[in-house]
mmCIF file of N, CA and C in Angstrom:
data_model
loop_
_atom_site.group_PDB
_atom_site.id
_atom_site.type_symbol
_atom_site.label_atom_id
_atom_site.label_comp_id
_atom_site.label_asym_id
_atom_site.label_seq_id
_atom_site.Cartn_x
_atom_site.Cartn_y
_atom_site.Cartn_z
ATOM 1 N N UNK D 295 120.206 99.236 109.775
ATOM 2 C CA UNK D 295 118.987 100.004 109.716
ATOM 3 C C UNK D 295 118.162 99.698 110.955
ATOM 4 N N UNK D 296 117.915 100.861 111.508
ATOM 5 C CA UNK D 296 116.729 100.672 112.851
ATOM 6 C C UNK D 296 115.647 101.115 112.319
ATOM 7 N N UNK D 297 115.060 100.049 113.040
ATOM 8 C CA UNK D 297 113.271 99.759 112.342
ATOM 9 C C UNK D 297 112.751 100.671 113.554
ATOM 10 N N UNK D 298 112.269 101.644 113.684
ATOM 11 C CA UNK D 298 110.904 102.437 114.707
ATOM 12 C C UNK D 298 109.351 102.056 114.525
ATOM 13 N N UNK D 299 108.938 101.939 115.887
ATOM 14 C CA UNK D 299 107.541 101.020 115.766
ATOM 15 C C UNK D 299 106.902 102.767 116.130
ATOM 16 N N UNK D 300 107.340 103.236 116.791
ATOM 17 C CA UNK D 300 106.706 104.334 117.663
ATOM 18 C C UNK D 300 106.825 105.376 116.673
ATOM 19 N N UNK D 301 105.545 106.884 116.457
ATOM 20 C CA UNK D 301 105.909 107.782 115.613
ATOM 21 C C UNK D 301 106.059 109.040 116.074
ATOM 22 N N UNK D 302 106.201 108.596 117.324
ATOM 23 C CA UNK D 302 106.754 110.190 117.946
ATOM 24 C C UNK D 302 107.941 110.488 117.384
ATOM 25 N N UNK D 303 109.076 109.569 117.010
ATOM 26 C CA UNK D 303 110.328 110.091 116.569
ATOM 27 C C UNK D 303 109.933 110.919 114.985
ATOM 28 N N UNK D 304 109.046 110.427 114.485
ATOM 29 C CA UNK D 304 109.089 110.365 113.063
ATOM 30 C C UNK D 304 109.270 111.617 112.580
ATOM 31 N N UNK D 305 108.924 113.301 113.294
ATOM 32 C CA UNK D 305 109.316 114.304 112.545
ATOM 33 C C UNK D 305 110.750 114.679 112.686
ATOM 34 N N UNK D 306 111.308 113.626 113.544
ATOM 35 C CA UNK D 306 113.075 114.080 113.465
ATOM 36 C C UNK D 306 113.512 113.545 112.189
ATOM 37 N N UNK D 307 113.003 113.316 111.480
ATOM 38 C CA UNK D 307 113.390 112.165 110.152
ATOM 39 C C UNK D 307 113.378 113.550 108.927
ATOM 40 N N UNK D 308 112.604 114.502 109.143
ATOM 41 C CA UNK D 308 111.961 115.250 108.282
ATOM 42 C C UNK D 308 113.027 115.811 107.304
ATOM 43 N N UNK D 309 113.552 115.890 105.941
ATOM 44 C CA UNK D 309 114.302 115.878 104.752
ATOM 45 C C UNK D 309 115.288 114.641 104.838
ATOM 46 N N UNK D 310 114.864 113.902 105.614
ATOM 47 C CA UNK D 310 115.669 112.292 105.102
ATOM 48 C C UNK D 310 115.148 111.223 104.564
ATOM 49 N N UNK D 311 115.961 110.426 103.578
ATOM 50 C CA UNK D 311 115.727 109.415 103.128
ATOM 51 C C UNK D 311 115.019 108.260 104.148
ATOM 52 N N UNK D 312 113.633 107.960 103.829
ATOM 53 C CA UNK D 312 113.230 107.007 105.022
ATOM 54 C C UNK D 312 112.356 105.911 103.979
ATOM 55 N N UNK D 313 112.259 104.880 104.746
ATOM 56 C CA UNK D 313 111.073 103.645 104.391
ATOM 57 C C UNK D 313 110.312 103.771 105.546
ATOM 58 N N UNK D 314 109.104 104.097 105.229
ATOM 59 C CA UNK D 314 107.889 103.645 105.751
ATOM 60 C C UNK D 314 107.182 102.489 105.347
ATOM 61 N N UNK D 315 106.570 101.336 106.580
ATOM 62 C CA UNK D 315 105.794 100.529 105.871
ATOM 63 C C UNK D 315 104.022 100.878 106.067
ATOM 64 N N UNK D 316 103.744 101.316 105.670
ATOM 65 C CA UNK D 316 101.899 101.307 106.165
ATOM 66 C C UNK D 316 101.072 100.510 104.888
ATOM 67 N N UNK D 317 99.957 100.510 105.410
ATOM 68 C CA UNK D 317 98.607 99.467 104.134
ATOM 69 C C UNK D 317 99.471 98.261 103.564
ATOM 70 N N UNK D 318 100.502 97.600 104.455
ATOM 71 C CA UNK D 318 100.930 96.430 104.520
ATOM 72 C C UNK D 318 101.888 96.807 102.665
ATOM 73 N N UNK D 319 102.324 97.793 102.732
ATOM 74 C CA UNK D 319 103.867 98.396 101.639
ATOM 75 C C UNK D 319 104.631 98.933 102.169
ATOM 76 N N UNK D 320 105.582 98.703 101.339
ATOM 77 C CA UNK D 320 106.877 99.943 101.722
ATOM 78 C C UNK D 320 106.749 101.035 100.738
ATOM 79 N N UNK D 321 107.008 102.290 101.227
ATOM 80 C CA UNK D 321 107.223 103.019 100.358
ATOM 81 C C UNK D 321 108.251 103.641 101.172
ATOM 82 N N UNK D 322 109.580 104.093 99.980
ATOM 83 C CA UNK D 322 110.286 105.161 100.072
ATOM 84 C C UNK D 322 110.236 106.215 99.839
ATOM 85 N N UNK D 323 111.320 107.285 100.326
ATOM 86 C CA UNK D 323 111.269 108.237 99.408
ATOM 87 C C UNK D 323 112.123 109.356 100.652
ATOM 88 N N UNK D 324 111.700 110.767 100.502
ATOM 89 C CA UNK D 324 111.956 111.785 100.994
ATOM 90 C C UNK D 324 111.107 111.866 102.106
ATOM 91 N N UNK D 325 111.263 112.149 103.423
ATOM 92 C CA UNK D 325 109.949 112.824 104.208
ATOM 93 C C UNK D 325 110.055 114.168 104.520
ATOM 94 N N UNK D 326 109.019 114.627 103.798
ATOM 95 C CA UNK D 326 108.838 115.605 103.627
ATOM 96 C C UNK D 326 108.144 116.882 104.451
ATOM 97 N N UNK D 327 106.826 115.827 105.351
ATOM 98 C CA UNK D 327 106.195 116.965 106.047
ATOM 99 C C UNK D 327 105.724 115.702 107.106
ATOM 100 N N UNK D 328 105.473 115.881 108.063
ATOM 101 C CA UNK D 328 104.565 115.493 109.290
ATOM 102 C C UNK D 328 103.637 116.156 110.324
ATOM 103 N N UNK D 329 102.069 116.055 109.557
ATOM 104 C CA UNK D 329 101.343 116.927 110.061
ATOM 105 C C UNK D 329 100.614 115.935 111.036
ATOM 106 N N UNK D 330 101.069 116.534 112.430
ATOM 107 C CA UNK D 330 99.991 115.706 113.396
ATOM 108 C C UNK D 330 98.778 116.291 113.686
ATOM 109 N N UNK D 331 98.179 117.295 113.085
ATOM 110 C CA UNK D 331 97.516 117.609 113.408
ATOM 111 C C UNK D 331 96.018 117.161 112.314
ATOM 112 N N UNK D 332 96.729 117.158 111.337
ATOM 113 C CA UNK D 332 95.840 116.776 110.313
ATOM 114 C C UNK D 332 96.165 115.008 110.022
ATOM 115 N N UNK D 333 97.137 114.148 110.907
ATOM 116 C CA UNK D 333 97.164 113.016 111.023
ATOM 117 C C UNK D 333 98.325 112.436 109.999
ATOM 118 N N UNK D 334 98.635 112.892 109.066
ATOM 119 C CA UNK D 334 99.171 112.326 107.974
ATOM 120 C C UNK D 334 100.747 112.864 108.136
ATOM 121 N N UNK D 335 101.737 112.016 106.754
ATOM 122 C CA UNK D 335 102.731 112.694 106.464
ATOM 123 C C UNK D 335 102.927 112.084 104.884
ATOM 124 N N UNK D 336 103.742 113.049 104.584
ATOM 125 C CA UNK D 336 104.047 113.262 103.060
ATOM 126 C C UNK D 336 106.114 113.041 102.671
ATOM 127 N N UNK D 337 105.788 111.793 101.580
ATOM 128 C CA UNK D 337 106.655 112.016 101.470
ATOM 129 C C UNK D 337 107.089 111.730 99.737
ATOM 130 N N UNK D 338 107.944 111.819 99.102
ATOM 131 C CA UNK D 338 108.310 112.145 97.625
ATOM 132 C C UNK D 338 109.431 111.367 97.269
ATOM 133 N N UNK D 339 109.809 110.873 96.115
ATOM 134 C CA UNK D 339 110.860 110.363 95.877
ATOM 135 C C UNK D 339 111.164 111.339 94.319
ATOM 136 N N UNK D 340 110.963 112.327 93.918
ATOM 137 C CA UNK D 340 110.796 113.348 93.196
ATOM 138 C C UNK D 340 110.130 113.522 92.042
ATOM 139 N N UNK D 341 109.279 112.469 92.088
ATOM 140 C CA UNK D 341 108.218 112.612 90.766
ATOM 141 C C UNK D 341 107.008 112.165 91.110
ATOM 142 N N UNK D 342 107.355 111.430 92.182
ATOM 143 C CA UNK D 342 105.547 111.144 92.882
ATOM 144 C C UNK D 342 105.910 111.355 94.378
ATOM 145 N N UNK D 343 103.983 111.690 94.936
ATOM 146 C CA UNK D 343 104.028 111.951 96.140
ATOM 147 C C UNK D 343 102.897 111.354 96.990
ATOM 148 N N UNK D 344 103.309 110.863 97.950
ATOM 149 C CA UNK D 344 102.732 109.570 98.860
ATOM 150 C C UNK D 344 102.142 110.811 100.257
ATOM 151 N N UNK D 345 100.804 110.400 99.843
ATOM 152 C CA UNK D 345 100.461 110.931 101.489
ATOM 153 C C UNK D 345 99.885 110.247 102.730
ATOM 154 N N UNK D 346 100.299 109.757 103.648
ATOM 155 C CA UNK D 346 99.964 108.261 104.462
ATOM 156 C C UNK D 346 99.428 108.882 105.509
ATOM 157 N N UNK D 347 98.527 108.097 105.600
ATOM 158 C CA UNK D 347 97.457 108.465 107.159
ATOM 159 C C UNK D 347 98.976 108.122 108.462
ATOM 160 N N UNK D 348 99.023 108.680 109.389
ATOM 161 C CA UNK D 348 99.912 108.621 110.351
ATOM 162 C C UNK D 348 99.052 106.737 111.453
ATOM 163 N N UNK D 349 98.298 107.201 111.061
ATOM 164 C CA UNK D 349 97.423 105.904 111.910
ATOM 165 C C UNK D 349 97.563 104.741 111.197
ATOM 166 N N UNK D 350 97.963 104.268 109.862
ATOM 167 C CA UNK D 350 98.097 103.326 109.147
ATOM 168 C C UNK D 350 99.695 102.852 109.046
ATOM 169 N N UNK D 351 100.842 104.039 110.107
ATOM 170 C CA UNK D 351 102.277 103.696 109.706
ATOM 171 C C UNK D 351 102.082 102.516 110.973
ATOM 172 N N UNK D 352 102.982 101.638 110.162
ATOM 173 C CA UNK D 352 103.599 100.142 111.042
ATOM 174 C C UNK D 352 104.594 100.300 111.121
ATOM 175 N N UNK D 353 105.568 100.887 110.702
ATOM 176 C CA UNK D 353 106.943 100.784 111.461
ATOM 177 C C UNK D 353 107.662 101.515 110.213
ATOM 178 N N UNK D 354 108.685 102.462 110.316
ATOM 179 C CA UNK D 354 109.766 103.252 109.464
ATOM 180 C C UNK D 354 111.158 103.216 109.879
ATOM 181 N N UNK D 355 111.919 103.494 109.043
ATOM 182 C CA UNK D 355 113.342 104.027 108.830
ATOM 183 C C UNK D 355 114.505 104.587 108.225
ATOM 184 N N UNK D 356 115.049 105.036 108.944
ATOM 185 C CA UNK D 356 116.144 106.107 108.311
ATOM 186 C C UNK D 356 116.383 105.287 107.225
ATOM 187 N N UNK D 357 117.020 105.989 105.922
ATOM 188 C CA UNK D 357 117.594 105.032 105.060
ATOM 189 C C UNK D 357 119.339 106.084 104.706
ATOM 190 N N UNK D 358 119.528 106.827 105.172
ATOM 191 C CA UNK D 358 120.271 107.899 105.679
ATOM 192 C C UNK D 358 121.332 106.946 105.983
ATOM 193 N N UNK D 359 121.223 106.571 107.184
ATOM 194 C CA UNK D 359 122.665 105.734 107.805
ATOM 195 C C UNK D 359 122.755 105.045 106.972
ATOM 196 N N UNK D 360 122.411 103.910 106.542
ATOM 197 C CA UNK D 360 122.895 102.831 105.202
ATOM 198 C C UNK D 360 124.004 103.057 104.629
ATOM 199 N N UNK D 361 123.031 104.650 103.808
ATOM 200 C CA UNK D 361 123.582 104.686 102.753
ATOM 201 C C UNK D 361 124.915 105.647 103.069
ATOM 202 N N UNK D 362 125.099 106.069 103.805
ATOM 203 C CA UNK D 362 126.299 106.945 104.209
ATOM 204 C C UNK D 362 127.481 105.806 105.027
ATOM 205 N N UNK D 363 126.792 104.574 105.106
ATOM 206 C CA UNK D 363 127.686 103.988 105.738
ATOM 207 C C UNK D 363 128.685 103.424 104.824
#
């Protein structure tokens, strides 16, 4: 698993399994949307939905390769 500090990559991630860590958690799930304009992104693990300030992410990752590996 590659850890990304930087979030320019982060809308290439968009319908993959990812961990984000921000407000010092992890949350998983789906990513779903990445709005830079409104700062945030959204993501789901299909019954709840996480919406994270883009300014509060510390570092994410695919969880994609893992699990296909």
């Amino acid at each position: 698993m590659e850890i990304e500090k930087s979030i320019t990559k982060l809308d290439s991630y968009v319908g993959q399994k990812v961990q984000v860590i921000a407000y010092g958690a992890s949350y998983v799930g789906t990513l779903q949307k990445v709005d830079l304009d409104n700062g945030i992104l959204i993501l789901t693990d299909g019954k709840d939905k996480a919406t994270i300030d883009l300014s509060r992410v510390e570092s994410f990752a695919s969880l994609e390769e893992v699990t296909s590996s």
